[in-house]
mmCIF file of C-alpha atoms and ligand atoms in Angstrom:
data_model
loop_
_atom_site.group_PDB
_atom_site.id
_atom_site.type_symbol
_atom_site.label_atom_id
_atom_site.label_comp_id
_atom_site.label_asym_id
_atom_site.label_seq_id
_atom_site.Cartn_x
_atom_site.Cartn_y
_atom_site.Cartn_z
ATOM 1 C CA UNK X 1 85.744 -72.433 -141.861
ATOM 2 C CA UNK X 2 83.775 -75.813 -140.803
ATOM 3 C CA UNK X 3 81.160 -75.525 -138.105
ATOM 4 C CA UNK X 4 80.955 -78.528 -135.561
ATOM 5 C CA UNK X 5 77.152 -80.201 -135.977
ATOM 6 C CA UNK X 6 74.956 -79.599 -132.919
ATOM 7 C CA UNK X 7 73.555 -83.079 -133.133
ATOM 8 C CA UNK X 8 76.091 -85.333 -131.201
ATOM 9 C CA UNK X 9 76.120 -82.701 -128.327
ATOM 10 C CA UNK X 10 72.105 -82.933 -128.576
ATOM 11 C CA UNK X 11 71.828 -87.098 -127.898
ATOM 12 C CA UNK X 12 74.241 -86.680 -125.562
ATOM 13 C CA UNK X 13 72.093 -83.938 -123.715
ATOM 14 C CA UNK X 14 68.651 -86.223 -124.217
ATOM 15 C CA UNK X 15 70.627 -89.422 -123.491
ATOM 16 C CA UNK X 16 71.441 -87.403 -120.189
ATOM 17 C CA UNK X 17 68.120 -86.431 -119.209
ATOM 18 C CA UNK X 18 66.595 -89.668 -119.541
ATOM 19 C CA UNK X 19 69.202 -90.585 -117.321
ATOM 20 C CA UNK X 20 68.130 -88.522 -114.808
ATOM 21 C CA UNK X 21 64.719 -89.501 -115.065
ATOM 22 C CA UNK X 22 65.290 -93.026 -114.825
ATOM 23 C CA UNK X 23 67.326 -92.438 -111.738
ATOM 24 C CA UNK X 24 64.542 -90.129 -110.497
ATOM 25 C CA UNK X 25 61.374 -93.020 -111.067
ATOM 26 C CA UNK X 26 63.848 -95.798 -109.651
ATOM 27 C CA UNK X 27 62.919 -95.064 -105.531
ATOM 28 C CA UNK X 28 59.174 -94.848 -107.312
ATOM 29 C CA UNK X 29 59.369 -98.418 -109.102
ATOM 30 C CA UNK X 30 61.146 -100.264 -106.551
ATOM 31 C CA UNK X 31 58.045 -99.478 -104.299
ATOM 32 C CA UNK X 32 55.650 -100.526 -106.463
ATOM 33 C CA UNK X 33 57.556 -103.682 -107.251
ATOM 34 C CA UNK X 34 57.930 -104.058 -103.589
ATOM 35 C CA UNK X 35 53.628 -103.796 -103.105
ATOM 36 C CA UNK X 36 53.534 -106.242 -105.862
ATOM 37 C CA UNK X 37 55.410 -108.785 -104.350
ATOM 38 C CA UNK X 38 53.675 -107.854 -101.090
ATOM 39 C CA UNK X 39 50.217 -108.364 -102.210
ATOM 40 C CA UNK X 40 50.274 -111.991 -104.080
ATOM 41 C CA UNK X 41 49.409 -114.621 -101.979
ATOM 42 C CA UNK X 42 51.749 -116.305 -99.742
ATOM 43 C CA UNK X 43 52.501 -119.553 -101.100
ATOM 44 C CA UNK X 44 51.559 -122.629 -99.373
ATOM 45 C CA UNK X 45 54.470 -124.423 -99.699
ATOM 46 C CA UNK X 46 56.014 -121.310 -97.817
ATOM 47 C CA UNK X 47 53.518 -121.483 -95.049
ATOM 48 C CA UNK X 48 54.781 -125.564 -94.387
ATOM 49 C CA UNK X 49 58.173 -124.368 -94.514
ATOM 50 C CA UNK X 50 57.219 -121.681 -91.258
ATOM 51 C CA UNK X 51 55.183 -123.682 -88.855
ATOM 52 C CA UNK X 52 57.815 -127.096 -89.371
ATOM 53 C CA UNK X 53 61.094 -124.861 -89.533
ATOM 54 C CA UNK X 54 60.348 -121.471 -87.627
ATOM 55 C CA UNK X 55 58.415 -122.373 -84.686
ATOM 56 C CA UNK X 56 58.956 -118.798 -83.141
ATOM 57 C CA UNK X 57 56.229 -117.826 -85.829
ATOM 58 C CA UNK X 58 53.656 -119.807 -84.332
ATOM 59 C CA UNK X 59 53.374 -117.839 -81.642
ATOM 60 C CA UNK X 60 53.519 -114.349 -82.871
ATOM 61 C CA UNK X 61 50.716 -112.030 -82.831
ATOM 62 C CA UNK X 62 48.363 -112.822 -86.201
ATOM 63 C CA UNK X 63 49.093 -109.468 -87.793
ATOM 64 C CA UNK X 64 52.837 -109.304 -87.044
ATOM 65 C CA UNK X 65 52.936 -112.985 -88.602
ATOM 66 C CA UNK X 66 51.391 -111.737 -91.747
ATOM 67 C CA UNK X 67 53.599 -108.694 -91.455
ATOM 68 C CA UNK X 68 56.263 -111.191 -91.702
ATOM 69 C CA UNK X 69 54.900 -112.937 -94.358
ATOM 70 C CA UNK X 70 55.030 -109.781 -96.818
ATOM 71 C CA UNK X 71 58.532 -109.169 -95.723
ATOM 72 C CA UNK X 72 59.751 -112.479 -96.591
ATOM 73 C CA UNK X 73 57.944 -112.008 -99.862
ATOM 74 C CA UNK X 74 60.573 -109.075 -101.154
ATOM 75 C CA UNK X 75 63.292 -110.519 -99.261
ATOM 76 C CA UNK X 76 63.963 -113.499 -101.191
ATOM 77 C CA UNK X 77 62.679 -112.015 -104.190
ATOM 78 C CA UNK X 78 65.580 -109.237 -103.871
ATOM 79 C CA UNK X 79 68.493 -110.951 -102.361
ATOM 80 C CA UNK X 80 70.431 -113.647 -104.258
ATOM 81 C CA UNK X 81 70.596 -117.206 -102.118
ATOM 82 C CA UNK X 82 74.102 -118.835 -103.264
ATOM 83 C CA UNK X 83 75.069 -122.412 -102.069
ATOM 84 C CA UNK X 84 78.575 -122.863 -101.475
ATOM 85 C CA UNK X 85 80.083 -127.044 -100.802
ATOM 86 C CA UNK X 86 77.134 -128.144 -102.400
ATOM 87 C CA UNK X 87 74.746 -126.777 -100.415
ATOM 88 C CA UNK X 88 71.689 -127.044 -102.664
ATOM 89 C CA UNK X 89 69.558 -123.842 -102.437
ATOM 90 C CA UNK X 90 65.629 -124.981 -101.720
ATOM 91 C CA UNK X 91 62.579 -123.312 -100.545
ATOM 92 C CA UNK X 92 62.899 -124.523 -97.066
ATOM 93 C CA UNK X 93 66.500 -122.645 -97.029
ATOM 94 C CA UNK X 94 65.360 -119.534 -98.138
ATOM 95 C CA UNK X 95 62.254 -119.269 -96.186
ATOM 96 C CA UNK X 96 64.175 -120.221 -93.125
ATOM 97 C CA UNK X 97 66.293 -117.613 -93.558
ATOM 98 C CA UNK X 98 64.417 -115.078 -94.842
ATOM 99 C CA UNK X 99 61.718 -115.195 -91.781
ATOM 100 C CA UNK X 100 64.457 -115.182 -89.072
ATOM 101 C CA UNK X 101 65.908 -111.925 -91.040
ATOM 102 C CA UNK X 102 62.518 -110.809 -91.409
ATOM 103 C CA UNK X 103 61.665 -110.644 -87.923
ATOM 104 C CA UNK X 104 64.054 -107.666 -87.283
ATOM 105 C CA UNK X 105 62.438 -105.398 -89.936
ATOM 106 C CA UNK X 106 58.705 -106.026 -88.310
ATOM 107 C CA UNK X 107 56.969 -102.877 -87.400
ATOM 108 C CA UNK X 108 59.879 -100.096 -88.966
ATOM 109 C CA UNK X 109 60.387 -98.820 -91.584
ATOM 110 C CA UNK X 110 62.727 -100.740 -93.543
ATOM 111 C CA UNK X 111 64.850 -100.733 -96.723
ATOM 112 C CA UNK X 112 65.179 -104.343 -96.583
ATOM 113 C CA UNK X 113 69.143 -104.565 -95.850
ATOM 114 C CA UNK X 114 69.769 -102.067 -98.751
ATOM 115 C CA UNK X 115 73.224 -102.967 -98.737
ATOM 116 C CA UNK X 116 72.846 -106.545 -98.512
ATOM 117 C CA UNK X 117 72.977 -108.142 -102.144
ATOM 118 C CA UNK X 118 73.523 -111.976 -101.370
ATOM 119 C CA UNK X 119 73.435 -114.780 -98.850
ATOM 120 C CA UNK X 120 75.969 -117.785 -99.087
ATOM 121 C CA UNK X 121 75.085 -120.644 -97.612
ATOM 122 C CA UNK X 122 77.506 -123.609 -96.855
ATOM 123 C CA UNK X 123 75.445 -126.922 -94.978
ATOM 124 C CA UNK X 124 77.891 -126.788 -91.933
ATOM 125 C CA UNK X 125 80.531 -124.340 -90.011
ATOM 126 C CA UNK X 126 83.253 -122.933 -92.575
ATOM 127 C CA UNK X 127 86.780 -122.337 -91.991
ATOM 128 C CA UNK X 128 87.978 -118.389 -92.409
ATOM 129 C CA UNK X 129 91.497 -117.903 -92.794
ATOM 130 C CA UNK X 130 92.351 -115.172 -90.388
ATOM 131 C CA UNK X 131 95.650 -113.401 -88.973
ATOM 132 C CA UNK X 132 96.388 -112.393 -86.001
ATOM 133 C CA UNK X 133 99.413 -109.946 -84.018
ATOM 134 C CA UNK X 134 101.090 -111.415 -81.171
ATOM 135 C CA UNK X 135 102.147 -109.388 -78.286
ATOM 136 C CA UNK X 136 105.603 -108.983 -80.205
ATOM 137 C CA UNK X 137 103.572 -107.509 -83.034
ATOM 138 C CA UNK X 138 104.282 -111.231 -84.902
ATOM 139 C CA UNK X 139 101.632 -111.892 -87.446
ATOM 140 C CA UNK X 140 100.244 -115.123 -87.251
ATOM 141 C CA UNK X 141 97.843 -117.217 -89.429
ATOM 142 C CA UNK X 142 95.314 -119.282 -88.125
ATOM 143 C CA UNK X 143 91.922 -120.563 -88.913
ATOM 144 C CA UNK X 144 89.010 -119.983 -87.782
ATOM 145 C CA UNK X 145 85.688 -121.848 -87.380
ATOM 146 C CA UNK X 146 82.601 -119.872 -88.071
ATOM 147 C CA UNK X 147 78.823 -120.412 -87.891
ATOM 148 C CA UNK X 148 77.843 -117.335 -89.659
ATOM 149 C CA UNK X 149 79.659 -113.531 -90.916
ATOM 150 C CA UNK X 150 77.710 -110.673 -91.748
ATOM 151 C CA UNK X 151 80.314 -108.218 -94.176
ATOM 152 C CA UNK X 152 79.817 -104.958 -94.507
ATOM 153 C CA UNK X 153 79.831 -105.601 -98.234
ATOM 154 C CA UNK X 154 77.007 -106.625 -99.090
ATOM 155 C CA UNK X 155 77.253 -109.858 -98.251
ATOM 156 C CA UNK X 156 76.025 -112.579 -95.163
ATOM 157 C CA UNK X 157 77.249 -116.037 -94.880
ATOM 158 C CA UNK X 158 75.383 -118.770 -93.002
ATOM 159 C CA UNK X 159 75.843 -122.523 -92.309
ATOM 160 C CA UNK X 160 72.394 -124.032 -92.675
ATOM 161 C CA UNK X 161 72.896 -126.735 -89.951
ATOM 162 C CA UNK X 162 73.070 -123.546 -87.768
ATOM 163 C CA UNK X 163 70.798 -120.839 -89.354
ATOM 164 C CA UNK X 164 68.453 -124.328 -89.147
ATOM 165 C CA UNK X 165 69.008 -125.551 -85.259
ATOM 166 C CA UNK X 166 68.787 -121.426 -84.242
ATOM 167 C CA UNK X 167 65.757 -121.328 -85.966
ATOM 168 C CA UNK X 168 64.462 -124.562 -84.487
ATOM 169 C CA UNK X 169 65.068 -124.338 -80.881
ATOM 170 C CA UNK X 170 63.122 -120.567 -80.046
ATOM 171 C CA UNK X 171 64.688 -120.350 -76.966
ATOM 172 C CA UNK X 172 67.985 -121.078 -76.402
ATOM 173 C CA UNK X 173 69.390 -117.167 -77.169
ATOM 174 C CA UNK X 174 71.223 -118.923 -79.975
ATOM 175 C CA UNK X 175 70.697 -117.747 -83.259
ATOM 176 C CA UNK X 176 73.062 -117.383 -86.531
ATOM 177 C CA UNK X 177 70.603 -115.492 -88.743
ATOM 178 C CA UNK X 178 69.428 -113.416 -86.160
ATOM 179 C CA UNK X 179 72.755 -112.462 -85.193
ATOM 180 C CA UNK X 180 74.162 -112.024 -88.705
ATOM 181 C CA UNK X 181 71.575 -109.496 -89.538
ATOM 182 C CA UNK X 182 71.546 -107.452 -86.456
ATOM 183 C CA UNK X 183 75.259 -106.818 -87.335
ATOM 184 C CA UNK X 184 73.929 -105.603 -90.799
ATOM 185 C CA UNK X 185 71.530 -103.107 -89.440
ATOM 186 C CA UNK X 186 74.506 -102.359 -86.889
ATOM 187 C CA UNK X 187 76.335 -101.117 -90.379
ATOM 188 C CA UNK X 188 73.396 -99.440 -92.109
ATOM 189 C CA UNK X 189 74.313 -96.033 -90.884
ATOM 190 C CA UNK X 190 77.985 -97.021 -92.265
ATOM 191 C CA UNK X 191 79.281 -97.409 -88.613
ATOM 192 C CA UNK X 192 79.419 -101.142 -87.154
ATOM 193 C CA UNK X 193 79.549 -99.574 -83.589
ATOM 194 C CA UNK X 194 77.203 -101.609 -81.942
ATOM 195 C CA UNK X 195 74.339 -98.696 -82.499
ATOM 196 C CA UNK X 196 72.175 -98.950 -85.266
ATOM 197 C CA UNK X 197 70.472 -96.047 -86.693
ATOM 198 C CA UNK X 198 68.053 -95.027 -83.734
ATOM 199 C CA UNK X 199 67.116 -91.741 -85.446
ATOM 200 C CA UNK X 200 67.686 -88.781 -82.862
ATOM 201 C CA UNK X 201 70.881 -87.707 -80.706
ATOM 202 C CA UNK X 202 68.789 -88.134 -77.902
ATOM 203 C CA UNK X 203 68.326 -91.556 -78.439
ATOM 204 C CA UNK X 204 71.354 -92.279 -79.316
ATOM 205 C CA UNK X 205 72.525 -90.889 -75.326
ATOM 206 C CA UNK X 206 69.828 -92.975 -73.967
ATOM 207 C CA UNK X 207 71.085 -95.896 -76.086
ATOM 208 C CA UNK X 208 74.354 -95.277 -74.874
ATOM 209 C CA UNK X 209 73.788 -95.198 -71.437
ATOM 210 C CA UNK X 210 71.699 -98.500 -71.208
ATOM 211 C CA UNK X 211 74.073 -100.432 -73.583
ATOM 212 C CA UNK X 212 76.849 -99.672 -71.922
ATOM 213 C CA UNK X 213 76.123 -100.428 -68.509
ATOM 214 C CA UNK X 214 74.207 -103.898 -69.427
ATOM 215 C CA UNK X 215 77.492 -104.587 -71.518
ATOM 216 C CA UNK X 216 79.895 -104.071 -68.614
ATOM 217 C CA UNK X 217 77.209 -106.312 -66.646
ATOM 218 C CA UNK X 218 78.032 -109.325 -68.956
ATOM 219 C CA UNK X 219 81.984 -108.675 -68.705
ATOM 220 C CA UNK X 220 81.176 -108.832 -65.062
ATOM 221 C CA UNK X 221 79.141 -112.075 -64.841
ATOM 222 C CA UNK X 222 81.540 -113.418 -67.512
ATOM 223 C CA UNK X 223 84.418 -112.730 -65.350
ATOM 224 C CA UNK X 224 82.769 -114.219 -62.500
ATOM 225 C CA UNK X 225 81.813 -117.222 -63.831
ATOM 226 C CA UNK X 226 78.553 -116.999 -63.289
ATOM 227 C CA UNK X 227 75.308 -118.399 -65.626
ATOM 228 C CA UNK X 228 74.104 -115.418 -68.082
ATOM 229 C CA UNK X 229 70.855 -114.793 -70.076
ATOM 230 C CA UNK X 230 72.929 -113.295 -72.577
ATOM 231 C CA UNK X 231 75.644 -115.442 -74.767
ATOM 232 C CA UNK X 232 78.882 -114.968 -72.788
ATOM 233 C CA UNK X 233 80.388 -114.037 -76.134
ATOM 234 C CA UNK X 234 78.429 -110.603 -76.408
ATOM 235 C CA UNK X 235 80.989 -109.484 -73.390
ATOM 236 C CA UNK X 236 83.428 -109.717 -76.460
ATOM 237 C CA UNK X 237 82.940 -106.110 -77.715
ATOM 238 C CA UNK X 238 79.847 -103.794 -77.696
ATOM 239 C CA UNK X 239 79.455 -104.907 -81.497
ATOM 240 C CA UNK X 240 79.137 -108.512 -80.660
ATOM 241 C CA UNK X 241 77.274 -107.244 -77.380
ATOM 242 C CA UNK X 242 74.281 -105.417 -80.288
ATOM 243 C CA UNK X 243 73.741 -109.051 -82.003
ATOM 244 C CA UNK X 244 74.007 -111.296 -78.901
ATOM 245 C CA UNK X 245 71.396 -109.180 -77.397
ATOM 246 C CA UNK X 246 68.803 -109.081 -80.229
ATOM 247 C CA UNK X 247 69.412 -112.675 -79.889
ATOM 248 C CA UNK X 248 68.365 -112.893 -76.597
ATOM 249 C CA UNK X 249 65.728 -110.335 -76.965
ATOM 250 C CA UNK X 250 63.725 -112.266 -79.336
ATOM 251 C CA UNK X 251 64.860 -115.964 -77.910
ATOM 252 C CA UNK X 252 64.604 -115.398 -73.923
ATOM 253 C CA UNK X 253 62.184 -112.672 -74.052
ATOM 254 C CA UNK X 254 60.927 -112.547 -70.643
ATOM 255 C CA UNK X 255 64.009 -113.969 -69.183
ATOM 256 C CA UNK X 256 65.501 -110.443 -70.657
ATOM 257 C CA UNK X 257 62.496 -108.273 -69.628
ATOM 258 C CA UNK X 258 63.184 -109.886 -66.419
ATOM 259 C CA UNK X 259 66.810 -109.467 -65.758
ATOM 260 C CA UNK X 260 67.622 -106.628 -67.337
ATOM 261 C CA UNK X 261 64.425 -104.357 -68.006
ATOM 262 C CA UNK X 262 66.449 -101.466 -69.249
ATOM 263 C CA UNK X 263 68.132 -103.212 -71.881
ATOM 264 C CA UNK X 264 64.933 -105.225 -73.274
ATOM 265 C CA UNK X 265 63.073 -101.560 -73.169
ATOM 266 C CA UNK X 266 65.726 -99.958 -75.444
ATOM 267 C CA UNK X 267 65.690 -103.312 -77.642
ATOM 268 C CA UNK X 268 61.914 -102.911 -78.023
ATOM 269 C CA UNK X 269 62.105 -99.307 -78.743
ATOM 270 C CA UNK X 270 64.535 -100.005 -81.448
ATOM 271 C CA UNK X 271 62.666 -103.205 -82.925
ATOM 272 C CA UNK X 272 59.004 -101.849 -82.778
ATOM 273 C CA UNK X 273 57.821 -105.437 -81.261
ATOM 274 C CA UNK X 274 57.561 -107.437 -77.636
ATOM 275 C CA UNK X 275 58.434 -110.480 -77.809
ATOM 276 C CA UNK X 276 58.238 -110.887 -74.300
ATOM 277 C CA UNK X 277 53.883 -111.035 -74.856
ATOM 278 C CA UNK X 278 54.211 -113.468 -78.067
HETATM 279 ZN ZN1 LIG S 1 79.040 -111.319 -84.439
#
C-alpha cells in the first residue's frame, strides 16, 4: 500500500495563505501608494496646465485648490488615458480632465472612481451606433452623435474639443467631464438611478423628495418653453437630471442657489463644497 506525500497538499496550503495575506495588505498598500503620490510636489508644468485650461480653479478656496491638486495626483496616476482617432494623449489632456473629475471627489471621502479603469479620448464628438424600437416594436439603427459616455464598465469616453470648451467657459452649465463622472458616482452603489450613494435611508427620502420635485420643475419649464438654469436635457430622465445638475451646481452656482435653493442645498450636502462662495 502507497501513501500519498503530504507535500503538494502543503504548498498548496502556504501558496493559499499568502494569498490571503496579499489580498489582506492590498486596501493597506494602495493607501500608502495613494499618500505617496499625494505628498510629492505638484509639478509645475501641471500648475500651467490649471490656471490656462481650468479657470474654475482660480477661484476656488486655497485649500480646496490644493485639495484638488492631491486628487489629480492619484487620478492620473491610477486611471489609464487612451487616445482614440489620433488623439495624442499630453499633459494638458490629462490634467484637464483629471481636475474637472477631481472637483467632485473634494471634501468626501473617495475611492477615486473605483470602478473606473480608463478614459478614451477622441479630439471631437464620436458617432455611437445605437438601436432603437419604433412604436410597432420595429428595431431601427441609427447613429448617434456624442460628446461624452460614462459606462458602467469601467470605462468614460470624452471628446477633448468638449471636455476642453466645458472646462474653459466656467459658466455656461455645460460640462462633458463633469457630467460623465457624476453619472459614474450615480453607478458606484451599482444602481445608475440618478442617486448616488448618500449614506443613510433618511437621506436618501430627503434626496428623493427634492430631486424629484426640481426634476418635474425642468419638464415643466421645458414644456413651456421657457429659459432654464438647468440644461433642458436633464428633463430627459432623473439620471440625466443627477449629471445636468452637478453641472449646473458647480457652473451657475448662485444662479442655482438662487432659483432653486432646495436642490443646490441637497447638491452641497452630497458634494461637501459651495461653489456658490468660490
Ligand atoms: Zn448623461
Amino acid at each position: 500500500m502507497s501513501v500519498a506525500s503530504p507535500l503538494p497538499l502543503l504548498i498548496v496550503v502556504v501558496l493559499a495563505g499568502l494569498w490571503v495575506v496579499w489580498l489582506w495588505r492590498q486596501p493597506r498598500r494602495q493607501a500608502h501608494r495613494r499618500e505617496r503620490l499625494q505628498a510629492a510636489p505638484f509639478p509645475e508644468a501641471w500648475e500651467r496646465i490649471l490656471r490656462r485650461r481650468v479657470p474654475l480653479t482660480r477661484s476656488m478656496p486655497p485649500d480646496l485648490l490644493a485639495q484638488l491638486k492631491r486628487h489629480i495626483q492619484v487620478f492620473v496616476a491610477e486611471k489609464a488615458f487612451i487616445g482614440c482617432e489620433g488623439q495624442p494623449i499630453t499633459d494638458e489632456v490629462r490634467i484637464t480632465v483629471a481636475a474637472q473629475a477631481c472637483l467632485l471627489l473634494l471634501n468626501r471621502p473617495t475611492d477615486y472612481y473605483p470602478r473606473l479603469r480608463q478614459i478614451l479620448v477622441y479630439p471631437r464628438a464620436f458617432w455611437v451606433p445605437r438601436t432603437q424600437p419604433d412604436e410597432h416594436g420595429l428595431v431601427h439603427a441609427d447613429d448617434e452623435l456624442r460628446a461624452g459616455e460614462s459606462w458602467d464598465e469601467g470605462q468614460v469616453i470624452l471628446a477633448w474639443d468638449e471636455a476642453r470648451d466645458g472646462a474653459r467657459i466656467p459658466d455656461d452649465a455645460f460640462n462633458v467631464v463633469l457630467h460623465e463622472f457624476a453619472h459614474q458616482l450615480d453607478a458606484e452603489n451599482g444602481l445608475s438611478n440618478g442617486a448616488p450613494d448618500l449614506g443613510s435611508p433618511q437621506r436618501h427620502v430627503r434626496w428623493a423628495e427634492v430631486m424629484r420635485a426640481a426634476f418635474a420643475e425642468l419638464q415643466g419649464q421645458v414644456a413651456r418653453g421657457e429659459e432654464t438654469v438647468l440644461d433642458p436635457y436633464g428633463a430627459s430622465e432623473p439620471v440625466e437630471f443627477f449629471a445636468v445638475a452637478t453641472e449646473a451646481f458647480f457652473e451657475r452656482a448662485q444662479d442655482l442657489k438662487q432659483v432653486q435653493p432646495a436642490l443646490y442645498t441637497e447638491l452641497a450636502r452630497f458634494y461637501r463644497v459651495d461653489p456658490a462662495g468660490w
